[in-house]
PDB file of C-alpha atoms in Angstrom:
ATOM      1  CA  UNK A 197     -97.320-183.994 -34.100  1.00 51.00           C
ATOM      2  CA  UNK A 198    -100.553-183.512 -32.434  1.00 63.00           C
ATOM      3  CA  UNK A 199    -101.931-183.864 -36.300  1.00 83.00           C
ATOM      4  CA  UNK A 200    -100.417-180.446 -37.576  1.00 93.00           C
ATOM      5  CA  UNK A 201    -100.976-181.062 -41.191  1.00 96.00           C
ATOM      6  CA  UNK A 202    -100.345-177.291 -41.940  1.00 98.00           C
ATOM      7  CA  UNK A 203     -98.732-174.346 -40.103  1.00 98.00           C
ATOM      8  CA  UNK A 204     -99.246-170.692 -41.704  1.00 97.00           C
ATOM      9  CA  UNK A 205     -96.621-168.230 -39.564  1.00 97.00           C
ATOM     10  CA  UNK A 206     -96.674-164.367 -40.251  1.00 94.00           C
ATOM     11  CA  UNK A 207     -94.029-162.431 -40.996  1.00 94.00           C
ATOM     12  CA  UNK A 208     -92.553-161.081 -37.943  1.00 94.00           C
ATOM     13  CA  UNK A 209     -91.647-165.420 -37.358  1.00 96.00           C
ATOM     14  CA  UNK A 210     -89.367-165.478 -40.609  1.00 97.00           C
ATOM     15  CA  UNK A 211     -87.797-161.907 -39.446  1.00 96.00           C
ATOM     16  CA  UNK A 212     -86.976-162.040 -35.678  1.00 96.00           C
ATOM     17  CA  UNK A 213     -85.636-166.638 -36.597  1.00 96.00           C
ATOM     18  CA  UNK A 214     -83.653-164.855 -38.702  1.00 95.00           C
ATOM     19  CA  UNK A 215     -81.799-162.997 -36.622  1.00 94.00           C
ATOM     20  CA  UNK A 216     -82.338-163.711 -33.295  1.00 96.00           C
ATOM     21  CA  UNK A 217     -81.384-167.139 -32.668  1.00 93.00           C
ATOM     22  CA  UNK A 218     -82.514-167.658 -29.591  1.00 96.00           C
ATOM     23  CA  UNK A 219     -85.848-166.700 -30.513  1.00 98.00           C
ATOM     24  CA  UNK A 220     -88.967-168.998 -29.741  1.00 98.00           C
ATOM     25  CA  UNK A 221     -89.517-167.714 -34.240  1.00 98.00           C
ATOM     26  CA  UNK A 222     -86.147-168.953 -34.299  1.00 97.00           C
ATOM     27  CA  UNK A 223     -87.143-172.175 -32.537  1.00 97.00           C
ATOM     28  CA  UNK A 224     -89.656-172.450 -34.713  1.00 97.00           C
ATOM     29  CA  UNK A 225     -88.228-172.081 -38.400  1.00 97.00           C
ATOM     30  CA  UNK A 226     -84.898-174.557 -36.758  1.00 97.00           C
ATOM     31  CA  UNK A 227     -88.580-177.429 -35.972  1.00 96.00           C
ATOM     32  CA  UNK A 228     -89.711-176.698 -39.433  1.00 96.00           C
ATOM     33  CA  UNK A 229     -86.662-177.365 -41.382  1.00 96.00           C
ATOM     34  CA  UNK A 230     -85.470-173.690 -42.286  1.00 97.00           C
ATOM     35  CA  UNK A 231     -82.119-174.099 -41.622  1.00 96.00           C
ATOM     36  CA  UNK A 232     -81.388-177.373 -42.556  1.00 94.00           C
ATOM     37  CA  UNK A 233     -83.101-180.540 -42.681  1.00 89.00           C
ATOM     38  CA  UNK A 234     -80.645-182.046 -40.345  1.00 89.00           C
ATOM     39  CA  UNK A 235     -82.949-180.743 -37.378  1.00 80.00           C
ATOM     40  CA  UNK A 236     -86.679-181.020 -38.946  1.00 92.00           C
ATOM     41  CA  UNK A 237     -88.752-182.088 -36.487  1.00 93.00           C
ATOM     42  CA  UNK A 238     -92.126-180.791 -37.800  1.00 94.00           C
ATOM     43  CA  UNK A 239     -93.246-181.919 -40.894  1.00 92.00           C
ATOM     44  CA  UNK A 240     -96.272-179.966 -41.098  1.00 96.00           C
ATOM     45  CA  UNK A 241     -96.899-178.230 -44.607  1.00 97.00           C
ATOM     46  CA  UNK A 242     -95.692-174.427 -44.707  1.00 98.00           C
ATOM     47  CA  UNK A 243     -98.435-172.109 -46.235  1.00 98.00           C
ATOM     48  CA  UNK A 244     -97.318-169.775 -48.578  1.00 98.00           C
ATOM     49  CA  UNK A 245     -98.736-166.779 -50.628  1.00 97.00           C
ATOM     50  CA  UNK A 246     -97.043-164.555 -52.744  1.00 96.00           C
ATOM     51  CA  UNK A 247     -98.033-161.702 -49.644  1.00 95.00           C
ATOM     52  CA  UNK A 248     -95.331-163.771 -47.475  1.00 96.00           C
ATOM     53  CA  UNK A 249     -92.672-163.938 -49.818  1.00 97.00           C
ATOM     54  CA  UNK A 250     -93.231-160.469 -50.972  1.00 96.00           C
ATOM     55  CA  UNK A 251     -93.774-159.073 -46.882  1.00 95.00           C
ATOM     56  CA  UNK A 252     -90.652-161.027 -46.037  1.00 96.00           C
ATOM     57  CA  UNK A 253     -89.003-159.276 -48.765  1.00 97.00           C
ATOM     58  CA  UNK A 254     -90.296-156.183 -48.140  1.00 95.00           C
ATOM     59  CA  UNK A 255     -89.435-156.517 -44.188  1.00 95.00           C
ATOM     60  CA  UNK A 256     -85.815-158.355 -45.421  1.00 94.00           C
ATOM     61  CA  UNK A 257     -84.798-155.597 -47.815  1.00 94.00           C
ATOM     62  CA  UNK A 258     -85.807-152.571 -44.584  1.00 93.00           C
ATOM     63  CA  UNK A 259     -83.633-154.422 -41.850  1.00 93.00           C
ATOM     64  CA  UNK A 260     -80.592-156.354 -44.142  1.00 93.00           C
ATOM     65  CA  UNK A 261     -79.879-155.386 -47.625  1.00 91.00           C
ATOM     66  CA  UNK A 262     -80.970-157.090 -51.047  1.00 92.00           C
ATOM     67  CA  UNK A 263     -78.522-159.876 -50.457  1.00 94.00           C
ATOM     68  CA  UNK A 264     -79.320-161.873 -47.260  1.00 93.00           C
ATOM     69  CA  UNK A 265     -83.191-160.979 -48.013  1.00 95.00           C
ATOM     70  CA  UNK A 266     -82.644-162.649 -51.035  1.00 96.00           C
ATOM     71  CA  UNK A 267     -80.699-165.858 -49.603  1.00 96.00           C
ATOM     72  CA  UNK A 268     -83.383-166.039 -46.925  1.00 96.00           C
ATOM     73  CA  UNK A 269     -86.204-166.356 -48.583  1.00 97.00           C
ATOM     74  CA  UNK A 270     -84.451-168.972 -51.018  1.00 97.00           C
ATOM     75  CA  UNK A 271     -83.891-171.038 -48.087  1.00 96.00           C
ATOM     76  CA  UNK A 272     -87.508-170.653 -47.305  1.00 97.00           C
ATOM     77  CA  UNK A 273     -88.562-172.340 -51.610  1.00 97.00           C
ATOM     78  CA  UNK A 274     -85.958-175.143 -51.436  1.00 96.00           C
ATOM     79  CA  UNK A 275     -85.990-176.284 -47.883  1.00 96.00           C
ATOM     80  CA  UNK A 276     -89.331-176.125 -46.499  1.00 96.00           C
ATOM     81  CA  UNK A 277     -92.295-178.639 -47.902  1.00 95.00           C
ATOM     82  CA  UNK A 278     -94.464-175.797 -48.401  1.00 96.00           C
ATOM     83  CA  UNK A 279     -98.291-175.642 -49.258  1.00 97.00           C
ATOM     84  CA  UNK A 280     -98.647-172.348 -51.577  1.00 98.00           C
ATOM     85  CA  UNK A 281    -102.175-170.337 -51.765  1.00 97.00           C
ATOM     86  CA  UNK A 282    -102.925-168.869 -55.407  1.00 95.00           C
ATOM     87  CA  UNK A 283    -105.034-165.903 -56.052  1.00 92.00           C
ATOM     88  CA  UNK A 284    -107.893-166.824 -57.883  1.00 94.00           C
ATOM     89  CA  UNK A 285    -112.051-166.058 -57.303  1.00 94.00           C
ATOM     90  CA  UNK A 286    -112.414-167.394 -53.802  1.00 94.00           C
ATOM     91  CA  UNK A 287    -109.380-165.467 -52.609  1.00 94.00           C
ATOM     92  CA  UNK A 288    -110.205-161.846 -54.200  1.00 95.00           C
ATOM     93  CA  UNK A 289    -114.057-162.092 -52.701  1.00 96.00           C
ATOM     94  CA  UNK A 290    -112.995-163.047 -50.214  1.00 94.00           C
ATOM     95  CA  UNK A 291    -110.356-160.403 -49.545  1.00 95.00           C
ATOM     96  CA  UNK A 292    -113.920-157.549 -51.185  1.00 95.00           C
ATOM     97  CA  UNK A 293    -115.885-158.718 -48.227  1.00 94.00           C
ATOM     98  CA  UNK A 294    -113.589-158.714 -45.917  1.00 92.00           C
ATOM     99  CA  UNK A 295    -112.281-154.927 -46.629  1.00 93.00           C
ATOM    100  CA  UNK A 296    -115.429-153.818 -46.888  1.00 94.00           C
ATOM    101  CA  UNK A 297    -117.131-154.856 -44.018  1.00 92.00           C
ATOM    102  CA  UNK A 298    -114.007-153.425 -42.590  1.00 88.00           C
ATOM    103  CA  UNK A 299    -113.001-156.757 -40.086  1.00 83.00           C
ATOM    104  CA  UNK A 300    -109.474-156.380 -39.653  1.00 86.00           C
ATOM    105  CA  UNK A 301    -106.925-153.952 -40.409  1.00 86.00           C
ATOM    106  CA  UNK A 302    -106.540-154.135 -44.392  1.00 87.00           C
ATOM    107  CA  UNK A 303    -103.171-155.051 -43.629  1.00 85.00           C
ATOM    108  CA  UNK A 304    -103.693-158.225 -42.426  1.00 88.00           C
ATOM    109  CA  UNK A 305    -106.452-159.725 -44.960  1.00 92.00           C
ATOM    110  CA  UNK A 306    -103.459-161.283 -47.283  1.00 93.00           C
ATOM    111  CA  UNK A 307    -102.152-162.429 -44.651  1.00 93.00           C
ATOM    112  CA  UNK A 308    -105.567-164.687 -43.081  1.00 93.00           C
ATOM    113  CA  UNK A 309    -106.473-165.114 -46.060  1.00 96.00           C
ATOM    114  CA  UNK A 310    -103.309-167.390 -47.216  1.00 97.00           C
ATOM    115  CA  UNK A 311    -103.679-169.343 -43.906  1.00 96.00           C
ATOM    116  CA  UNK A 312    -107.512-169.273 -44.507  1.00 95.00           C
ATOM    117  CA  UNK A 313    -107.591-170.358 -47.917  1.00 97.00           C
ATOM    118  CA  UNK A 314    -104.350-172.965 -47.172  1.00 97.00           C
ATOM    119  CA  UNK A 315    -107.223-174.758 -44.468  1.00 97.00           C
ATOM    120  CA  UNK A 316    -104.469-174.061 -41.474  1.00 96.00           C
ATOM    121  CA  UNK A 317    -104.279-176.270 -38.250  1.00 96.00           C
ATOM    122  CA  UNK A 318    -102.361-173.214 -36.618  1.00 96.00           C
ATOM    123  CA  UNK A 319    -101.040-169.632 -37.456  1.00 95.00           C
ATOM    124  CA  UNK A 320     -98.290-168.509 -35.512  1.00 95.00           C
ATOM    125  CA  UNK A 321     -97.434-164.798 -35.217  1.00 93.00           C
ATOM    126  CA  UNK A 322     -96.291-162.391 -32.012  1.00 88.00           C
ATOM    127  CA  UNK A 323    -100.018-160.133 -34.757  1.00 80.00           C
ATOM    128  CA  UNK A 324    -102.482-162.356 -33.741  1.00 65.00           C
ATOM    129  CA  UNK A 325    -105.384-160.611 -32.328  1.00 63.00           C
ATOM    130  CA  UNK A 326    -106.957-159.330 -34.417  1.00 64.00           C
ATOM    131  CA  UNK A 327    -106.194-162.640 -37.145  1.00 75.00           C
ATOM    132  CA  UNK A 328    -107.349-164.267 -33.889  1.00 75.00           C
ATOM    133  CA  UNK A 329    -110.902-162.655 -33.993  1.00 74.00           C
ATOM    134  CA  UNK A 330    -111.882-164.119 -37.630  1.00 81.00           C
ATOM    135  CA  UNK A 331    -110.715-167.719 -37.516  1.00 86.00           C
ATOM    136  CA  UNK A 332    -111.534-171.261 -37.349  1.00 89.00           C
ATOM    137  CA  UNK A 333    -108.001-171.996 -37.446  1.00 93.00           C
ATOM    138  CA  UNK A 334    -105.895-172.075 -34.274  1.00 94.00           C
ATOM    139  CA  UNK A 335    -103.732-168.835 -33.429  1.00 93.00           C
ATOM    140  CA  UNK A 336    -101.296-169.074 -31.326  1.00 94.00           C
ATOM    141  CA  UNK A 337     -98.067-166.587 -30.772  1.00 94.00           C
ATOM    142  CA  UNK A 338     -94.340-168.070 -31.512  1.00 96.00           C
ATOM    143  CA  UNK A 339     -94.145-168.354 -27.300  1.00 96.00           C
ATOM    144  CA  UNK A 340     -97.763-169.760 -26.625  1.00 95.00           C
ATOM    145  CA  UNK A 341     -96.794-172.569 -30.477  1.00 96.00           C
ATOM    146  CA  UNK A 342     -93.337-173.548 -28.339  1.00 96.00           C
ATOM    147  CA  UNK A 343     -95.152-173.403 -24.737  1.00 96.00           C
ATOM    148  CA  UNK A 344     -97.995-176.129 -26.505  1.00 95.00           C
ATOM    149  CA  UNK A 345     -96.451-177.659 -28.928  1.00 93.00           C
ATOM    150  CA  UNK A 346     -92.407-178.939 -28.647  1.00 91.00           C
TER     151      UNK A 346
END
């Protein structure tokens, strides 16, 4: 599928996709195998980091409950073909630089680093504007991704 090796999904894609099964976000989750391997049409690795999982955990506990949130996260670990980006010296160095220069809002820095250091081909988010301004990878909304790749 259009040579996509690695995708990075923002937290909002997971949350909306789980909540609204008819949404573009849900179509993306279905295509990457989140709802079951039988539906997988995109075999790219999904980039994860501690921050992506932590944001899903925090937002999920707020919107749902800890059991549904735990189940949602367990499906990520068990069903997705993922590439995990760990915090290392390069992560800390880039994070300090971006925060000190106020390039993007502080709350977006770790998601941006997840995509960048995970060698992302495409970042998918409803709130991609700020990250798009500094990225060297494609940034699309879920609707744009569906229109381009489906």
